[in-house]
XYZ file of C-alpha atoms in Angstrom:
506
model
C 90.145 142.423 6.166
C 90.848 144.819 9.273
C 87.400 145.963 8.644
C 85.954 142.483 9.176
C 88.318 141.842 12.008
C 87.014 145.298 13.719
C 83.434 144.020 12.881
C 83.791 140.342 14.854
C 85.795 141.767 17.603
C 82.525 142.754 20.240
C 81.170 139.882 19.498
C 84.261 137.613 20.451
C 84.926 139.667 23.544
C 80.988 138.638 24.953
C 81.358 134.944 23.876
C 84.721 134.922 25.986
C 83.272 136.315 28.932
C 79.943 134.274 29.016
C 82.618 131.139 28.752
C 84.914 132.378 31.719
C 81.125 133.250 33.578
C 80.798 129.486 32.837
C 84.122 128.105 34.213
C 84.049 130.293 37.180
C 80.621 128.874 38.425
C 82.191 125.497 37.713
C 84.712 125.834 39.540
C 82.695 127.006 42.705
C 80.249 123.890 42.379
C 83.369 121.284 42.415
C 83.996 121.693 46.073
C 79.838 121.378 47.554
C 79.824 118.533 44.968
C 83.247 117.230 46.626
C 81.932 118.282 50.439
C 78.301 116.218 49.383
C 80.563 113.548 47.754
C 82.106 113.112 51.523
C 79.220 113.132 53.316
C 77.782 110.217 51.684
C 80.686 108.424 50.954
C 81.557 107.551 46.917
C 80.238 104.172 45.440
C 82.382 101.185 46.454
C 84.720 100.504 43.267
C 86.503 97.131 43.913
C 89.606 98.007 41.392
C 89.909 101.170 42.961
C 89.332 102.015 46.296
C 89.338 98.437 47.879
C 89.904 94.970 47.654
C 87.324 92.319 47.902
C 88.386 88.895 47.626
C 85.323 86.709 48.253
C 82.740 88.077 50.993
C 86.184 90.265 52.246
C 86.627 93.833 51.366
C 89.431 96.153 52.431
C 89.488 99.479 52.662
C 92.453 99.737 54.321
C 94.714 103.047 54.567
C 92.652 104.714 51.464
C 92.708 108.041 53.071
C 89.160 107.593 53.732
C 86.675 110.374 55.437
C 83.170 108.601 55.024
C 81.966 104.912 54.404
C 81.682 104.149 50.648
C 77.954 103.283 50.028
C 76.315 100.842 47.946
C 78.034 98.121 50.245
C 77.062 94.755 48.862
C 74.965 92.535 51.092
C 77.197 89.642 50.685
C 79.841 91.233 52.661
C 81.294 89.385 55.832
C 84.459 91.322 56.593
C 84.821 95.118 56.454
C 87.551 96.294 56.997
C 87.868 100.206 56.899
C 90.704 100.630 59.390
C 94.050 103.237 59.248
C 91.831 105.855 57.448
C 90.358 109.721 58.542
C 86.510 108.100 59.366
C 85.730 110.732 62.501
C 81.856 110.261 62.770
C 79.971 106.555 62.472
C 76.309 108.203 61.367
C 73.441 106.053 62.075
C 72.767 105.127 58.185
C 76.137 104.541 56.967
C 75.676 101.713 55.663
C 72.956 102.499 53.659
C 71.250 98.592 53.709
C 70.964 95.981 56.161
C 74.095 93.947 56.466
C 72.828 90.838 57.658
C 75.505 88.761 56.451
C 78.254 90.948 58.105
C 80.000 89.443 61.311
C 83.554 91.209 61.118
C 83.697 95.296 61.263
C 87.367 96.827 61.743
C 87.278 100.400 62.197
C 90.675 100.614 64.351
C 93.121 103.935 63.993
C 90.391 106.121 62.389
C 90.604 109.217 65.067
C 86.634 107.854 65.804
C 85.080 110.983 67.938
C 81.215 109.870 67.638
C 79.322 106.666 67.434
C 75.492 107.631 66.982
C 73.266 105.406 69.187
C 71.599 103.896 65.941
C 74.984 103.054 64.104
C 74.774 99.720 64.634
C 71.290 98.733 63.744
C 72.068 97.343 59.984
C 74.567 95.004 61.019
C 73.271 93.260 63.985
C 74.783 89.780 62.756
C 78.397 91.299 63.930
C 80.397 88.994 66.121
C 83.904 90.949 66.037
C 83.993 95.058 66.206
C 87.198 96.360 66.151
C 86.727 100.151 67.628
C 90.678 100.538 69.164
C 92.949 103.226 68.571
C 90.482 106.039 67.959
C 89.187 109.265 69.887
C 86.037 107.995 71.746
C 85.474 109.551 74.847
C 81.989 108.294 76.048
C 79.733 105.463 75.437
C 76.214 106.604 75.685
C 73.568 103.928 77.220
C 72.701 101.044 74.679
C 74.713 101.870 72.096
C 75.639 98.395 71.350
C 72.676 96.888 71.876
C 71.347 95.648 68.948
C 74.412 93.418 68.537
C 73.283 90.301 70.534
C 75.406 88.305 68.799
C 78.613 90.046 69.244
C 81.980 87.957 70.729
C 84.876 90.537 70.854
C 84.787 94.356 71.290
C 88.054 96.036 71.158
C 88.268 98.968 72.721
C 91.326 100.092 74.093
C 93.384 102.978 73.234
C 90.860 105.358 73.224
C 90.165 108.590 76.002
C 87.123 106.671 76.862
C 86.442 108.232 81.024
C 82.601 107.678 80.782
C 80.494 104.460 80.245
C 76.911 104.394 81.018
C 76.025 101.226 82.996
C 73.577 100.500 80.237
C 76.405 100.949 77.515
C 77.001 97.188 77.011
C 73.082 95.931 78.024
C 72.516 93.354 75.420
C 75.733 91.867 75.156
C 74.419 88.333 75.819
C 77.151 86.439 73.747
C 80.262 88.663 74.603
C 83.270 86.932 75.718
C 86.010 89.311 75.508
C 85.766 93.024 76.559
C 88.913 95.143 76.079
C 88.778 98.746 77.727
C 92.695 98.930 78.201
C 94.269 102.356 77.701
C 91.978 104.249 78.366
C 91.013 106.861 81.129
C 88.222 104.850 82.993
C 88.420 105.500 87.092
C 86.558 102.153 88.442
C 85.945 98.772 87.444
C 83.181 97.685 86.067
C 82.486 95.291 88.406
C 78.000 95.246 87.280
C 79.427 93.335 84.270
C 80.624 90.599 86.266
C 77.796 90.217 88.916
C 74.291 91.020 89.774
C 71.613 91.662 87.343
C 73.274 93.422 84.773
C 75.975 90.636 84.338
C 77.368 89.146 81.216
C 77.046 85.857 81.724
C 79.237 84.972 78.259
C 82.008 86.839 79.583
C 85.250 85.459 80.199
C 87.760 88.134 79.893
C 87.783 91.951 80.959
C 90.520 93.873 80.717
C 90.654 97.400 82.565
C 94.832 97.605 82.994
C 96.266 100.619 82.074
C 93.948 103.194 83.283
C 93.450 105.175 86.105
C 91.590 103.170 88.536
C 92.561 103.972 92.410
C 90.515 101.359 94.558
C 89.163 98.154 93.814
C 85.730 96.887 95.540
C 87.916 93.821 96.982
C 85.552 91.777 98.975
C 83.234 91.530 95.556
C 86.500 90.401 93.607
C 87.118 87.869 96.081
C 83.893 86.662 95.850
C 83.956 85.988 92.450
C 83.790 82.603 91.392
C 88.050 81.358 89.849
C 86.477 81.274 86.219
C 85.757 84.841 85.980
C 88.654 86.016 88.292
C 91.055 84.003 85.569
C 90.319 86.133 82.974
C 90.252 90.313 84.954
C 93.093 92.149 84.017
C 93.755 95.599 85.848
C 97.433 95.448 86.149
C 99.064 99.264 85.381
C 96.445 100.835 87.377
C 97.828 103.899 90.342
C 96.380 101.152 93.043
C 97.122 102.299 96.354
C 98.637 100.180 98.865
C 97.322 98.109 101.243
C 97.305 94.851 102.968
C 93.457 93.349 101.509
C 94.940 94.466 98.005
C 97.875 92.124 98.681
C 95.970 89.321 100.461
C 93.648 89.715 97.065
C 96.789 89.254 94.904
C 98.378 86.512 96.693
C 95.363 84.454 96.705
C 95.263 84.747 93.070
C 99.174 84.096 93.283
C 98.378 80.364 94.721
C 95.847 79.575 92.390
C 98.175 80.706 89.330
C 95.413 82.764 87.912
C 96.698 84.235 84.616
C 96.151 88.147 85.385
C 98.590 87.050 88.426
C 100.855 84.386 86.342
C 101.110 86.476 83.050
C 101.814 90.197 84.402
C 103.279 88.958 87.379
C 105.560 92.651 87.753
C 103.117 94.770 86.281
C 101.012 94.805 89.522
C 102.019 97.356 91.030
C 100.112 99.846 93.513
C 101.170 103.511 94.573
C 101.895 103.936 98.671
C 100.082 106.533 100.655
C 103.037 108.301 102.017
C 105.000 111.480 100.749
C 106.552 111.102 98.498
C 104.365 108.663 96.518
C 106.021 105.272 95.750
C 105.264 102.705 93.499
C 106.425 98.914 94.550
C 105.006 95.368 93.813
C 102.054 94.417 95.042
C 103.320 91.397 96.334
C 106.332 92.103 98.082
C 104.364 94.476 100.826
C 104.954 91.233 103.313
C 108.922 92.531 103.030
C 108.367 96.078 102.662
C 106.241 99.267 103.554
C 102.795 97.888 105.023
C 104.814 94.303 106.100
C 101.597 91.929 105.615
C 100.835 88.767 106.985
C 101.721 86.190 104.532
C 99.216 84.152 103.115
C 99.556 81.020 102.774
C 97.417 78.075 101.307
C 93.748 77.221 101.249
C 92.015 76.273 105.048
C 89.078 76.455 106.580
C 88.447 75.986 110.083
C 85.033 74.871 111.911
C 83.672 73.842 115.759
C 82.107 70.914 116.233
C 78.379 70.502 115.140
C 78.987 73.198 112.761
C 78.675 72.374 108.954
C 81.572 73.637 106.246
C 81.360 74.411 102.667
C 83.700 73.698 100.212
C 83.812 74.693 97.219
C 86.041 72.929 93.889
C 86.350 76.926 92.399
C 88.254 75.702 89.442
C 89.606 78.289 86.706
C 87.880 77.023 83.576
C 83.599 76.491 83.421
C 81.340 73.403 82.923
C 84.036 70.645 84.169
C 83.425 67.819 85.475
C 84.394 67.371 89.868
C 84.780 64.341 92.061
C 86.063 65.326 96.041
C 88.599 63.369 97.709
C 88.493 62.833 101.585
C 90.942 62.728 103.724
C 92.512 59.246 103.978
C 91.552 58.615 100.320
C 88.341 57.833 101.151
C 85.016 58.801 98.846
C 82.334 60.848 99.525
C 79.807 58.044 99.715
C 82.417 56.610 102.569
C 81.639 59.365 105.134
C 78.465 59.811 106.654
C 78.597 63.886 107.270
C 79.653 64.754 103.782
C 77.396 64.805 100.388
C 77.752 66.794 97.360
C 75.576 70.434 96.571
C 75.207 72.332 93.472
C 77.198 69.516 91.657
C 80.576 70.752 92.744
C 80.426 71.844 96.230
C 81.184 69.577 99.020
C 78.966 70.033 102.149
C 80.444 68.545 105.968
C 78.331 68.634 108.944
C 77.644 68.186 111.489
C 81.929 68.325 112.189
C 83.379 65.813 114.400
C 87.704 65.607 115.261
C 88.171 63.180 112.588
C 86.826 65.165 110.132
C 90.339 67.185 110.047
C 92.398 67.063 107.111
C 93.253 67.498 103.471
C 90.586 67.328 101.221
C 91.157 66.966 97.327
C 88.897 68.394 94.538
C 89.926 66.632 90.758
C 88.830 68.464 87.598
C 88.755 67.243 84.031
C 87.750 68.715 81.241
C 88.261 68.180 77.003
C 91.186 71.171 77.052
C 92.170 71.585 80.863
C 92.628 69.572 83.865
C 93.624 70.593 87.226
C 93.322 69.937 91.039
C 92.458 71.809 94.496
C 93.148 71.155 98.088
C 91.572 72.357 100.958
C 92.814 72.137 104.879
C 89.867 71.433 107.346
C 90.939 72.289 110.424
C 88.246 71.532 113.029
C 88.521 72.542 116.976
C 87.453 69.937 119.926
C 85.527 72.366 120.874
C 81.762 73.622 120.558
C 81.078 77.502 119.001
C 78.899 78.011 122.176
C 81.745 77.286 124.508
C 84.482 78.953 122.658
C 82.414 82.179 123.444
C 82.328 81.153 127.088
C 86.145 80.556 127.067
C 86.196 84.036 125.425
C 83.970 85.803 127.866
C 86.030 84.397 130.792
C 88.887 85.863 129.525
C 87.520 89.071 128.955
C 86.306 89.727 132.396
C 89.167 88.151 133.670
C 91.574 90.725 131.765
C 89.293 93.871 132.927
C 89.175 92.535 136.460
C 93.033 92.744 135.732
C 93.305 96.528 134.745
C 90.899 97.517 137.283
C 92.878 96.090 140.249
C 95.999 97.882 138.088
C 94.193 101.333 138.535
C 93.025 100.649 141.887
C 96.840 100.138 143.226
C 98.410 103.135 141.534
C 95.648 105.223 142.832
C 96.755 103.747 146.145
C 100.370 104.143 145.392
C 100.169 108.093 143.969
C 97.027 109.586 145.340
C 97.406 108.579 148.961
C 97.623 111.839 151.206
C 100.698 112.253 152.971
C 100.828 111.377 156.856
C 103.902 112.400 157.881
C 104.267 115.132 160.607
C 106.823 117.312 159.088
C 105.266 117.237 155.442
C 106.061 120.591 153.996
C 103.334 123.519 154.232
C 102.511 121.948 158.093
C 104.085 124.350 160.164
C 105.721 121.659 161.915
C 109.044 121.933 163.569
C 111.207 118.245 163.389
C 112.453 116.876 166.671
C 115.924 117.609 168.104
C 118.513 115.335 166.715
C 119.125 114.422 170.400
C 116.006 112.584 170.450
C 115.508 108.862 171.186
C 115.867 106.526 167.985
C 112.808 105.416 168.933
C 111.102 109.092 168.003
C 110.284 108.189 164.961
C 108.185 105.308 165.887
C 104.309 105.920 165.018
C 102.512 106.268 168.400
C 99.633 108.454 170.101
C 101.668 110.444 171.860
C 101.462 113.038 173.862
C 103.367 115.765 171.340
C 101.451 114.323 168.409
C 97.973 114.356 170.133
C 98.460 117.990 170.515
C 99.475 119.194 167.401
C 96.578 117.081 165.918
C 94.097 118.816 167.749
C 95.731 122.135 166.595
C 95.342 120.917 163.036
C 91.498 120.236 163.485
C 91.012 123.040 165.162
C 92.988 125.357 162.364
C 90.793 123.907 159.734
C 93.235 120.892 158.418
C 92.481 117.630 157.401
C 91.337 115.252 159.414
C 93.419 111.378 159.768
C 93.371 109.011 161.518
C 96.775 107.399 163.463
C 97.478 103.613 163.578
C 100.282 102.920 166.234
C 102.045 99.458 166.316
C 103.630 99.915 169.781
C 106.159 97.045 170.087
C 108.693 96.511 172.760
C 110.776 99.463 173.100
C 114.027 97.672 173.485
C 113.243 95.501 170.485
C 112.641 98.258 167.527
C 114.614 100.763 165.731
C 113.062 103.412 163.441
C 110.767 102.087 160.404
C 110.106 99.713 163.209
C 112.976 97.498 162.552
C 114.189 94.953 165.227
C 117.189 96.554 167.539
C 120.362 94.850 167.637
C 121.240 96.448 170.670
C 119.099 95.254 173.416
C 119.889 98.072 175.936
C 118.519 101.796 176.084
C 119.903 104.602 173.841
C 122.312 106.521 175.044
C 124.289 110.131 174.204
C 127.522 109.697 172.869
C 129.983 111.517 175.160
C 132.530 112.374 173.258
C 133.910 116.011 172.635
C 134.470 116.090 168.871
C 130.811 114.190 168.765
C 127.339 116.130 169.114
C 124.996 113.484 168.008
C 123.072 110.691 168.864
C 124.112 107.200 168.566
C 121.443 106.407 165.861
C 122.290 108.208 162.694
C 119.286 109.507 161.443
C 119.022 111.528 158.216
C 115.675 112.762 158.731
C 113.101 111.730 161.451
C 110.021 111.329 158.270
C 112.406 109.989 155.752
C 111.581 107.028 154.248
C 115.443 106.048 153.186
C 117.269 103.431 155.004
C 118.268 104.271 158.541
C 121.934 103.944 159.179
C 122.921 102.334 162.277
């Protein structure tokens, strides 16, 4: 017995070890067949992995990293959201989804969307990309989806977008970029060429745009403006951003209306505030208040006005001042089935005029002040030029008198620097009276002759007995005369200074 037992024991030592040879190569192939498993994404099992009910299948919170393949065609919502999906590769889904129109692929930690991943399911009409790690959209990537509706995008690190990223979005309606990091509006997808002309609401709030292009914001017709959100944003401050708000305030858009205290903007001072947009007329910048709709005009000029109403495609009939139709007035008529044309203006053409809207869903009603001046333009800019030359004829006579008053060289005889001695306090109080005298003939010729400026004298020579200094009447008709008294050494005429130009004291 021991002998067979040593006889089988070599033998059972090999077959063990070619069996643990085996397991340990098995167990090395498990995780590529695992890791290829991944890549491709296990069959769809319905009593597994998902639910479908109907054309729905959920995949929701399955701890999924790939797509399961083998997708039926039938499908019409997907719904893969709260899983690990990182990459979207451009075959995922293996077949054409034609028959697909809902795609939810929200809090998946998303990093890459390949510029083909949406070429089998160009039928979509809702794509649900929020809450992921996107931080750029290449150019066309969601083109092939003409048909799409609603594209949610926010809370993502998005800070790049190609201008081409959304090219081919001719049926989209709602566009949600919230939460994000984007650093300027994307104001091509409202206007120009490249607009969406399905689009009805962008939202940009929450983000870190600085400026807004204003002017092309205003321009924008109330339809579009009703549904631009980009409340939350580190605006700074400035009286056009509140005159852009306050507009929108009157006309109770609903970015205005609905986040009434989230616009705020950041002031340009240290240190860096943040207030409402709407109360810089009471603080900081203190900006004109706006207030209502009016448009003013000269007469023979022509106005425009125009029935912006917040909703599209409703139907407009004008109201003229003193209730009176359009087909009542002979300078107004209708253009581009809304606007209301006057012109050429006259006086009476003043006044309130009404704009009524009516639609299935939404009604609502405008009014515009004409203001209009008895006055052509041509002559208001005469008006204006007379004024103007008037006001610089103004400054210029202004200049010319304190030149006169400041610059004017200094005449009197005993000016400083002259060498000049003042005359004896004995002197007559009529010494100070300009005259060509003798004294003052000679000491002008020594001033020529020393090299000194050269002026000229103007005497005034009144009756002697009827002046005083400064060439003031005398009220003492009768020749000066010395004081003789012993305690007094002066003349009678109090004089302070013989070229002052202070009161003299009699």
């Amino acid at each position: 017995m021991v002998g067979s037992i040593g006889f089988f024991w070599p033998a059972a030592v090999a077959v063990l070890k070619r069996r643990s040879c085996f397991i340990l190569h098995l167990t090395l192939l498990l995780p590529a067949v695992r890791a290829s498993g991944q890549l491709t994404g296990s069959p769809l099992v319905c009593q597994k992995t998902c639910l479908c009910a109907s054309t729905i299948i959920s995949c929701s919170k399955q701890n999924l990293t790939n797509v399961p393949n083998a997708l039926p065609s039938y499908a019409a919502v997907l719904d893969l959201s709260f899983n690990f999906i990182t990459k979207l590769q451009a075959d995922w889904t293996g077949i054409r989804l034609d028959q697909l129109q809902s795609l939810l692929l929200s809090n998946n930690n998303l990093t890459f969307l390949s510029t083909e991943a949406f070429v089998n399911v160009r039928k979509l009409r809702y794509l649900d990309l929020s809450f992921n790690s996107l931080r750029l959209l290449d150019e066309y990537i969601f083109e092939p989806l003409e048909n799409l509706e609603v594209l949610l995008l926010y809370k993502n690190h998005i800070s790049q977008i190609d201008r081409s990223a959304f090219s081919g979005l001719i049926e989209l309606q709602r566009l949600y970029l919230s939460h994000n990091q984007i650093t300027r509006i994307l104001v091509e997808l409202l206007k120009g060429r490249g607009r969406l002309k399905s689009l009805r609401l962008l939202d940009v709030s929450s983000n870190r745009i600085k400026a807004l292009p204003l002017d092309e914001l205003q321009a924008l017709p109330a339809w579009i403006k009703n549904g631009l959100y980009f409340h939350n944003n580190p605006l700074t401050c400035s009286c056009e951003l509140y005159e852009l708000m306050a507009h929108w305030e009157l006309r109770e858009l609903s970015p205005s209306t609905d986040f009434r205290s989230n616009h705020t903007c950041v002031t340009s001072g240290q240190p860096k505030e943040k207030m409402a947009i709407l109360d810089l007329t009471r603080q900081y910048l203190n900006c004109s208040e706006v207030k209502g709709f009016k448009k003013e005009g000269y007469l023979e000029q022509s106005l425009v006005l125009d029935c912006d109403t917040r909703q599209k495609n409703m139907v407009k009939r004008w109201v003229l001042p003193g209730n009176l139709t359009v087909s009542q007035n002979e300078t107004t008529f209708i253009r581009n089935e809304s606007s209301l044309r006057i012109g050429p203006l006259k006086v009476e053409d003043s006044g309130v005029y009404t704009c009524y809207a009516t639609s299935d869903s939404f009604n609502e009603t405008l009014y515009v002040t004409v203001v209009v001046f008895n006055t052509t333009m041509s002559k208001g800019l005469e008006n204006l030029k007379t004024a103007y030359t008037t006001l610089v004829a103004c400054l210029i006579s202004l200049v010319m008198i304190l030149i006169y008053l400041f610059f004017t060289p200094c005449r009197c005889a005993c000016c400083p620097g002259q060498n000049m001695e003042k005359n004896d306090g004995k002197d007559s109080l009529h010494s100070s009276t300009v005259s060509l005298s003798q004294a003052h003939e000679e000491r002008w010729q020594e001033r020529v002759g020393d090299g000194g400026f050269l002026y000229r004298h103007t005497a005034f020579l009144e009756p002697k007995e009827q002046l005083e200094q400064n060439g003031r009447l005398n009220p003492i008709s009768e020749e000066d005369e010395e004081w003789q008294g012993a305690n007094r050494g002066r003349t009678r005429s109090d004089v302070s200074s013989v070229c002052s130009n202070s009161p003299m004291v009699i």
